[in-house]
CSV table of C-alpha atoms and ligand atoms in Angstrom, one decimal:
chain,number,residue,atom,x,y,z
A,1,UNK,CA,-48.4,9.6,9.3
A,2,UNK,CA,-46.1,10.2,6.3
A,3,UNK,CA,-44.7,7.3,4.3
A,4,UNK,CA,-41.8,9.6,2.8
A,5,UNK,CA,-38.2,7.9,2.2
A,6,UNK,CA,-35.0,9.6,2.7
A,7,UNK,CA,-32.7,7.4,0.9
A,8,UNK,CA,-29.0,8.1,0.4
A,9,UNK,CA,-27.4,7.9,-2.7
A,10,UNK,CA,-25.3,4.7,-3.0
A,11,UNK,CA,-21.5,4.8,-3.0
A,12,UNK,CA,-22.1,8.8,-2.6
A,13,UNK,CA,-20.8,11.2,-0.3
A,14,UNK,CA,-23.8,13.2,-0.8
A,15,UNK,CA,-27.4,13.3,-2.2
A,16,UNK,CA,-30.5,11.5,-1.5
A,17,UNK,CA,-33.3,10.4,-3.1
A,18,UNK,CA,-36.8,11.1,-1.7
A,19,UNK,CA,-39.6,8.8,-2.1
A,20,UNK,CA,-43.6,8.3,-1.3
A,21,UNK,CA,-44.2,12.1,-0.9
A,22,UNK,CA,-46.0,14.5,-2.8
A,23,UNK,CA,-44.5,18.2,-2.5
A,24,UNK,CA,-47.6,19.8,-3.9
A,25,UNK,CA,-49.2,18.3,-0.3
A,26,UNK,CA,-46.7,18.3,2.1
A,27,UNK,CA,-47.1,19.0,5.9
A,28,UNK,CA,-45.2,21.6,8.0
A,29,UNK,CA,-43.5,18.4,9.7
A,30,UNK,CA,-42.4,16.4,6.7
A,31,UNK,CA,-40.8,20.1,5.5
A,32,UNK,CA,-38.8,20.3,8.8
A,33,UNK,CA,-37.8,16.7,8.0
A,34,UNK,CA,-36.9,17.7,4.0
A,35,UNK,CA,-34.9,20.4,5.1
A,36,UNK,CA,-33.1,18.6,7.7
A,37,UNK,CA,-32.1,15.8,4.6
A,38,UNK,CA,-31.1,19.0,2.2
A,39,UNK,CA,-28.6,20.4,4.8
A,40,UNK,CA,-26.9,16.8,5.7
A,41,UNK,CA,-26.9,15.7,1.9
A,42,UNK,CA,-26.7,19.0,0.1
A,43,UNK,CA,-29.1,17.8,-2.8
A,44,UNK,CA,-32.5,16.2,-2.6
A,45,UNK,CA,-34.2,14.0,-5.6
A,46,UNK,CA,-37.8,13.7,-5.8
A,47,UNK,CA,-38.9,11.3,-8.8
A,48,UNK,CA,-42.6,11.6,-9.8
A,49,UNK,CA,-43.7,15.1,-9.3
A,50,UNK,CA,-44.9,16.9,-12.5
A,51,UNK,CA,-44.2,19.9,-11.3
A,52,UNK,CA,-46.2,22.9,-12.9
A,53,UNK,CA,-44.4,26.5,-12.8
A,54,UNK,CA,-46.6,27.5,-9.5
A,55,UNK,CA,-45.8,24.3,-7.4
A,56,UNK,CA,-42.0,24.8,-8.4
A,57,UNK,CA,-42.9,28.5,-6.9
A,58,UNK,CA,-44.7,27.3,-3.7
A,59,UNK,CA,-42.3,24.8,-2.6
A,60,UNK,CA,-39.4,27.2,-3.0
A,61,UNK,CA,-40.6,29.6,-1.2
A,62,UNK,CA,-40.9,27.1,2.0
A,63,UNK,CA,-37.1,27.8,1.5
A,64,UNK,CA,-37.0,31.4,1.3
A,65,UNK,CA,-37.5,34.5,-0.8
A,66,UNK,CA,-36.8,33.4,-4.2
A,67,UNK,CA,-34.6,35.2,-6.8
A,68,UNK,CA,-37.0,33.9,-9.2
A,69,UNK,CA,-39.5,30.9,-9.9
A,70,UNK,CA,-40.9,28.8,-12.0
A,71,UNK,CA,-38.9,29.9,-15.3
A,72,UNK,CA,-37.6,28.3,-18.4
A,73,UNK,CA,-34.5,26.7,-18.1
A,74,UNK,CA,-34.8,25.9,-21.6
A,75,UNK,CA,-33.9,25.7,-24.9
A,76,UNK,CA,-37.2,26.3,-26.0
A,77,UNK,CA,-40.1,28.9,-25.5
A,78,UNK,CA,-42.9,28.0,-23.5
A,79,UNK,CA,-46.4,29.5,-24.5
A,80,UNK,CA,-48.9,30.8,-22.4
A,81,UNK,CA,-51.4,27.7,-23.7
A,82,UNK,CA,-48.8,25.0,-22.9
A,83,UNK,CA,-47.3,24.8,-26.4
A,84,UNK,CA,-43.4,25.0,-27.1
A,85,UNK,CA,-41.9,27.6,-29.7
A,86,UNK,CA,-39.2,27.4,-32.0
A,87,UNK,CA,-35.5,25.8,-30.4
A,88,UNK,CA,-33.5,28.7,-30.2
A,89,UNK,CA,-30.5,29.5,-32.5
A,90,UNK,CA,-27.2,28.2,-30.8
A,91,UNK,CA,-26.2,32.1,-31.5
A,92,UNK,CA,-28.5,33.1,-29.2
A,93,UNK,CA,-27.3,35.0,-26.1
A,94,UNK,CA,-29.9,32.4,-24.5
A,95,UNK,CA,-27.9,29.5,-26.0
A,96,UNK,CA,-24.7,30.7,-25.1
A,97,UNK,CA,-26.0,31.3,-21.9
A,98,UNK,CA,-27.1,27.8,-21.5
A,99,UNK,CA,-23.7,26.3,-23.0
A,100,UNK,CA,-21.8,28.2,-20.4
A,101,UNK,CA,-23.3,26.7,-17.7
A,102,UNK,CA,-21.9,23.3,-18.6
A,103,UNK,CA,-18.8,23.9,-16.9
A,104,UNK,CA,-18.9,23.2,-13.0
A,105,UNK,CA,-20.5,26.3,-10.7
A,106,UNK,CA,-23.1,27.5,-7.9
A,107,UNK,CA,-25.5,30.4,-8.9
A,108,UNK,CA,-25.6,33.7,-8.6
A,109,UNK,CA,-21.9,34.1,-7.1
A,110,UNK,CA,-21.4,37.0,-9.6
A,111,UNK,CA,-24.8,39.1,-8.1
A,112,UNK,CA,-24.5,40.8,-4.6
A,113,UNK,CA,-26.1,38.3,-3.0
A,114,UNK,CA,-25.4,34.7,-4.1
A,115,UNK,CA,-28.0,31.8,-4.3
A,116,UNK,CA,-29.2,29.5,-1.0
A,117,UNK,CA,-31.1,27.0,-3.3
A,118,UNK,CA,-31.8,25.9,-6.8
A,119,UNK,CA,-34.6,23.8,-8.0
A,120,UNK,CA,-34.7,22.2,-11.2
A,121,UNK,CA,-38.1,19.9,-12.9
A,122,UNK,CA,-38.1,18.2,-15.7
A,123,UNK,CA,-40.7,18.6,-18.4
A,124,UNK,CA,-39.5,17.7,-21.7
A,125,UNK,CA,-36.1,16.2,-22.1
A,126,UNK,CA,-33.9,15.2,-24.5
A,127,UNK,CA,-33.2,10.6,-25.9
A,128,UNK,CA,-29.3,11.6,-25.3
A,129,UNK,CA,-27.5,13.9,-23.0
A,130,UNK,CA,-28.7,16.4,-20.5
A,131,UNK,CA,-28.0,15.8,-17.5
A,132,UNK,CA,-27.5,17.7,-14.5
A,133,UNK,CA,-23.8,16.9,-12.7
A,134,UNK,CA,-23.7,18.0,-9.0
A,135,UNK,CA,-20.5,18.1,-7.0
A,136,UNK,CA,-19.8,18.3,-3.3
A,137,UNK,CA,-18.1,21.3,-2.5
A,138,UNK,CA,-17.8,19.9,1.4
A,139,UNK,CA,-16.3,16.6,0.9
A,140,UNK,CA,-14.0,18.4,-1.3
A,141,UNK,CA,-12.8,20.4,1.0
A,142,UNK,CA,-13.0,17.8,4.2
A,143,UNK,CA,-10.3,15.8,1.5
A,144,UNK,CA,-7.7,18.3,1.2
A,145,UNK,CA,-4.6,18.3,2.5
A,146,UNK,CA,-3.6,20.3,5.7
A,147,UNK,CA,-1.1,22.4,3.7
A,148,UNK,CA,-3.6,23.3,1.0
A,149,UNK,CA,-6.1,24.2,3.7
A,150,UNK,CA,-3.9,26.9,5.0
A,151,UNK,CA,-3.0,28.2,1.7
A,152,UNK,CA,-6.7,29.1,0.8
A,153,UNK,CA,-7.4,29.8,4.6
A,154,UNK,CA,-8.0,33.9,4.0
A,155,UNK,CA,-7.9,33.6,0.4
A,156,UNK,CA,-11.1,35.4,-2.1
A,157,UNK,CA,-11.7,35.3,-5.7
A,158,UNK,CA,-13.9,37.9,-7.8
A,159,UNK,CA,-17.0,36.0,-9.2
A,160,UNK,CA,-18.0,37.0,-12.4
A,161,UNK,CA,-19.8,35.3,-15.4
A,162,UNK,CA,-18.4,38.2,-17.8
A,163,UNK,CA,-15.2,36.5,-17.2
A,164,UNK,CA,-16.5,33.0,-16.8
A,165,UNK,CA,-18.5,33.3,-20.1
A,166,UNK,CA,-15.4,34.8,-21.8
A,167,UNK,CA,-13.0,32.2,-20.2
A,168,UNK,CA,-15.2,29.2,-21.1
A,169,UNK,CA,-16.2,29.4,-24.5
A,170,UNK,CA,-14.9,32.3,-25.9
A,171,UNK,CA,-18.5,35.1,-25.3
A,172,UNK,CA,-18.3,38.5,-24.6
A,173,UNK,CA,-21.4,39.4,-23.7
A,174,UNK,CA,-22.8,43.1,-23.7
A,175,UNK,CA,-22.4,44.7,-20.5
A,176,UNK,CA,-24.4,47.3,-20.7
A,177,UNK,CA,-26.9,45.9,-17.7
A,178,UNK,CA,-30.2,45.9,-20.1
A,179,UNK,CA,-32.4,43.9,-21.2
A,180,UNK,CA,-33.1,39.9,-19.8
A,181,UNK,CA,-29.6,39.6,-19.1
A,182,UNK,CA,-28.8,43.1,-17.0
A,183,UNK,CA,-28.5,41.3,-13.8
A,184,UNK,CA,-26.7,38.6,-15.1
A,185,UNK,CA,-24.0,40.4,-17.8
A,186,UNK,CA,-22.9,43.9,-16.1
A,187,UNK,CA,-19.6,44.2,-15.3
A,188,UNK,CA,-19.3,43.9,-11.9
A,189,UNK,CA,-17.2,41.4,-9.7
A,190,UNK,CA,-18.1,40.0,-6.4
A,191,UNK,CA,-15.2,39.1,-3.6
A,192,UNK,CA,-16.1,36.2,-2.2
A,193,UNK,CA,-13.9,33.7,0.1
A,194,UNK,CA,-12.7,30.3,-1.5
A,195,UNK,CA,-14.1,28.5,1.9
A,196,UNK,CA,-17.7,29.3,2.8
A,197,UNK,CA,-18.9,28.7,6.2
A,198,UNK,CA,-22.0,27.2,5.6
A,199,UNK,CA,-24.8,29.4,7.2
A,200,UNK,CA,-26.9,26.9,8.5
A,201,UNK,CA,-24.4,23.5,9.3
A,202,UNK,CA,-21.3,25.5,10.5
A,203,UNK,CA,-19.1,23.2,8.3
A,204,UNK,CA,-16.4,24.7,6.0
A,205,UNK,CA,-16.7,24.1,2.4
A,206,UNK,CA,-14.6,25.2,-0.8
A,207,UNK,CA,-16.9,28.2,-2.7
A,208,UNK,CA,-14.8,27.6,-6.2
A,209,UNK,CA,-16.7,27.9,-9.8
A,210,UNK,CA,-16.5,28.6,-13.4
A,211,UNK,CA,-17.4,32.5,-12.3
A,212,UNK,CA,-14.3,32.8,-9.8
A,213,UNK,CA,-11.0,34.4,-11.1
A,214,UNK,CA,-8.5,36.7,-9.9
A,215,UNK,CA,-7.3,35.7,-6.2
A,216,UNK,CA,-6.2,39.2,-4.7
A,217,UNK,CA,-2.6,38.9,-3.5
A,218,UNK,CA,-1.8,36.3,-6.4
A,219,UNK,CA,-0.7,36.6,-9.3
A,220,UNK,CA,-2.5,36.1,-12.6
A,221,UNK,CA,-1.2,32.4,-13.3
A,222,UNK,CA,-1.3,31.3,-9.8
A,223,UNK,CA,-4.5,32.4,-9.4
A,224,UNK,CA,-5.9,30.5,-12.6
A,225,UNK,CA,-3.8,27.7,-11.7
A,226,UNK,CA,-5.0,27.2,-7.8
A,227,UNK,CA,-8.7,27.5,-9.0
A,228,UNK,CA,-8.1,25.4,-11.4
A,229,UNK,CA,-6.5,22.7,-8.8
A,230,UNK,CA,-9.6,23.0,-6.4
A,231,UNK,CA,-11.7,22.4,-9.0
A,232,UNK,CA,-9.9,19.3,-10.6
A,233,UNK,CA,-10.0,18.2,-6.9
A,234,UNK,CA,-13.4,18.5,-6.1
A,235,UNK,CA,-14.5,16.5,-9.3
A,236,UNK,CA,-11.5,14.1,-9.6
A,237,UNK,CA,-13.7,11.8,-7.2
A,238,UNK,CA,-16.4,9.7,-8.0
A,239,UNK,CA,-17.8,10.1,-4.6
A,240,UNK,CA,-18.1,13.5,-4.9
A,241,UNK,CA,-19.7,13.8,-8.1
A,242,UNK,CA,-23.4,12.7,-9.1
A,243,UNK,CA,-24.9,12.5,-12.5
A,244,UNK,CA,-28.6,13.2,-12.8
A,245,UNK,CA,-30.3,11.0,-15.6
A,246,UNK,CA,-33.2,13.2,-15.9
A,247,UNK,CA,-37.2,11.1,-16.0
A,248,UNK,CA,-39.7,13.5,-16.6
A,249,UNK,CA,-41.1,14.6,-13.6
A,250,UNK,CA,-38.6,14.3,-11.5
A,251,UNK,CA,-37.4,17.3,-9.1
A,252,UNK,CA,-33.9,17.9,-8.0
A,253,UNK,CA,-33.0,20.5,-5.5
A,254,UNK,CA,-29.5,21.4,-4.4
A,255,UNK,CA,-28.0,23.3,-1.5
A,256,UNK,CA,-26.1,26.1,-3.7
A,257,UNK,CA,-24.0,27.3,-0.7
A,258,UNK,CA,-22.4,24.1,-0.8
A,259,UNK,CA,-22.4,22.0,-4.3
A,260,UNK,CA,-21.8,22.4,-7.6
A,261,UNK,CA,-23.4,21.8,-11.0
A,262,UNK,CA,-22.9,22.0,-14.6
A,263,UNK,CA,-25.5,20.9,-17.4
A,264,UNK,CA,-24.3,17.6,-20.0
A,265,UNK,CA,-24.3,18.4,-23.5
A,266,UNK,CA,-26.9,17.4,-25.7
A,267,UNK,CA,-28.5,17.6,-29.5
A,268,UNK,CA,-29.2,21.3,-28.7
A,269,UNK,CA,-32.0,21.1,-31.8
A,270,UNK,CA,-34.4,18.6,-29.8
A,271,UNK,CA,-36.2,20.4,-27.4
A,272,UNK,CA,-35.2,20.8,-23.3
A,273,UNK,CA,-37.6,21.6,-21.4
A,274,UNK,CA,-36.9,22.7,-17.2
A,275,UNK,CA,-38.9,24.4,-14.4
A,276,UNK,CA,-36.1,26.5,-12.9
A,277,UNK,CA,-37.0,28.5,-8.9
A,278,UNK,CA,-33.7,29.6,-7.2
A,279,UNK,CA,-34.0,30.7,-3.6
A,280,UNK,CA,-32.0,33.8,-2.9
A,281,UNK,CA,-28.9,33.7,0.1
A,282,UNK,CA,-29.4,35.3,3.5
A,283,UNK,CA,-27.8,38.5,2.7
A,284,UNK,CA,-26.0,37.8,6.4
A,285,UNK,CA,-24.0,35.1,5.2
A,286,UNK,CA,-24.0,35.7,0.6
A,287,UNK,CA,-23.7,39.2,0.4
A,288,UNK,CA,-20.3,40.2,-1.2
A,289,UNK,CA,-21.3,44.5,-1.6
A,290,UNK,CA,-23.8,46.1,-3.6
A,291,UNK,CA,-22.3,48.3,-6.9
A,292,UNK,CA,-22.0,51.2,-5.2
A,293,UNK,CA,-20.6,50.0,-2.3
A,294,UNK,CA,-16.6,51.3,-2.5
A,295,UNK,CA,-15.3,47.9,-2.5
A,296,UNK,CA,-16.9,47.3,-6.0
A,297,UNK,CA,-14.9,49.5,-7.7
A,298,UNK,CA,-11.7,46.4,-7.0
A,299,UNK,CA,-13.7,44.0,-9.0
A,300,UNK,CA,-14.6,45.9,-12.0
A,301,UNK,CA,-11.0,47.0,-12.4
A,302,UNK,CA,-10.0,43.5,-12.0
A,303,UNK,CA,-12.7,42.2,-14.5
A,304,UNK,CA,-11.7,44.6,-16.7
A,305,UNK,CA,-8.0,43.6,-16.8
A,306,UNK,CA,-9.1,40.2,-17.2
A,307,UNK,CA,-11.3,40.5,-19.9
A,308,UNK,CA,-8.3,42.1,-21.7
A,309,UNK,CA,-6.2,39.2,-21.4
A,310,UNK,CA,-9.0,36.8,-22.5
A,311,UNK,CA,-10.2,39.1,-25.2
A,312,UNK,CA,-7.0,37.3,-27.5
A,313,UNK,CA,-6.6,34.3,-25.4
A,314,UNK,CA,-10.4,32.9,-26.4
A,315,UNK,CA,-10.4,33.3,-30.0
A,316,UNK,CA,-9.9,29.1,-30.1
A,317,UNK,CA,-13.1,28.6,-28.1
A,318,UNK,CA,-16.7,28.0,-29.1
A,319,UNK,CA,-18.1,31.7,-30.1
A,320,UNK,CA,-14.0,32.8,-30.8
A,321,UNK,CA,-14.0,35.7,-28.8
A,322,UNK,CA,-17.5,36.6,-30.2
A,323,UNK,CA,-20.3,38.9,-28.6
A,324,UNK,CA,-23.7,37.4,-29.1
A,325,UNK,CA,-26.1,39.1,-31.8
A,326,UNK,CA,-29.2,38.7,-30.0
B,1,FE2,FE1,-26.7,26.9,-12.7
């Protein structure tokens, strides 16, 4: 008989915190029960797990086929006897990477098939700053207005973290789909709707990130300024939003179908150290097209137009309109 706590997060309209369980031993029956608690709270907190790479790789995979698992989400290298490298240069395509994602998004929106779950441990972490900020995409959307609901009812954005890297702080990125960042730099856009479905609960939820520009029948300043709105709305409430104090060890796991995160800010020269496994979407349910699909050839035009316009709107941001040097 398991012991294991399901505890929801207090003054939260999301997010639990799971206690007396060990996921490197967990039955078939306490994972129906976990799963049941990640689709009714959207994220799951497990303190005390000291995670290793191939347990953040098992558990996943109860979850589904994983885009990938067990890597650095890090500031850091890891080396193959346990030791940690050099902190890499802010510079860095890595860095900027990293700095990117502290604005508010769900993963892998800008691939073909966007991301069911993400999975963070913590390993080393920094005195000051760091945290992980989730927000709920579904108590967002249950909060807006009737009017606003119809608006977006039938609307898409392109999903792109060309645009979003470009837009944010001012980085161009190569697109030339090499290297470590092919899949994740390449010029493509993806067409998704601003309210998902959710796969698995039926409920409707706003599907609005740092990677989403360009709403097709809209123009260019209504678009920015509507995505803007739905973003401002779904953080503008405390209930909504949740700040992760990391404690080493600790696991958090999120339903990235249906809430959003961002990374805090930190001294980026003392070492960060996460286990990252993100679980791939259905492709029935987060498949926008593939790149050779007709329908791609929309969002690459549309990226490309974009970029244009942010190409001498970005030179006041962080890397001022820079590509990375590698
Ligand atoms: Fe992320």
């Amino acid at each position: 008989m398991s012991n294991m706590q399901i505890i929801p997060m207090t003054g939260k309209a999301f997010g639990a915190t799971v206690n007396d369980v060990d996921l490197k031993d967990l039955s078939d029956n306490d994972f129906a029960i976990l799963h049941d608690a990640f689709l009714n709270h959207g994220f799951l907190l497990f303190p005390e797990q000291h995670f290793a790479e191939v347990e953040s790789v098992a558990f996943g995979e109860r979850f589904g086929e994983l885009e990938f698992g067990g890597l650095p989400m890090a500031n850091q290298q890891k080396h193959r006897d346990g030791t940690f490298g050099e902190i890499y240069d802010l510079q860095s395509q890595m860095m900027r990477t990293n700095v990117g994602n502290e604005t508010w998004h769900t993963d892998s929106t800008y691939k073909p098939i966007s991301s069911k779950v993400a999975m963070l441990s913590a390993v080393v972490i920094p005195d000051e700053g760091g945290q992980t900020e989730l927000a709920d995409l579904r108590a967002g959307y249950d909060a807006l207005d009737q009017q606003t609901k119809e608006l977006i009812s039938g609307l898409s954005a392109f999903h792109s973290t060309n645009y979003s890297q470009a837009n944010d702080i001012g980085d161009f990125p190569d697109t030339n789909g090499e290297g470590a960042y092919g899949t994740v730099y390449h010029g493509e856009a993806y067409l998704r709707p601003l309210v998902k479905i959710h796969p698995e609960t039926g409920r409707p939820n706003l599907f609005v990130g740092r990677h989403a520009f360009g709403i097709p029948g809209l123009s260019r300043a209504e678009s920015r300024a509507l995505i803007r709105s739905l973003l401002e709305h779904v953080v503008g409430d405390d209930s909504r939003v949740y700040t992760n104090n990391w404690a080493v060890g600790d696991t958090l796991l999120w339903d990235n179908r249906r809430i959003l995160h961002r990374a805090r800010p930190y001294d980026y020269e003392k070492p960060r150290y996460l286990i990252g496994t993100r679980v791939a979407g259905d492709p029935a349910s987060e498949l926008a097209y593939y790149p050779e699909d007709p329908e791609a050839e929309a969002g690459r035009k549309a990226l490309t137009e974009e970029l244009e316009h942010l190409r001498s709107e970005t030179t006041d941001r962080r890397y001022g309109a820079t590509t990375a040097t590698f």
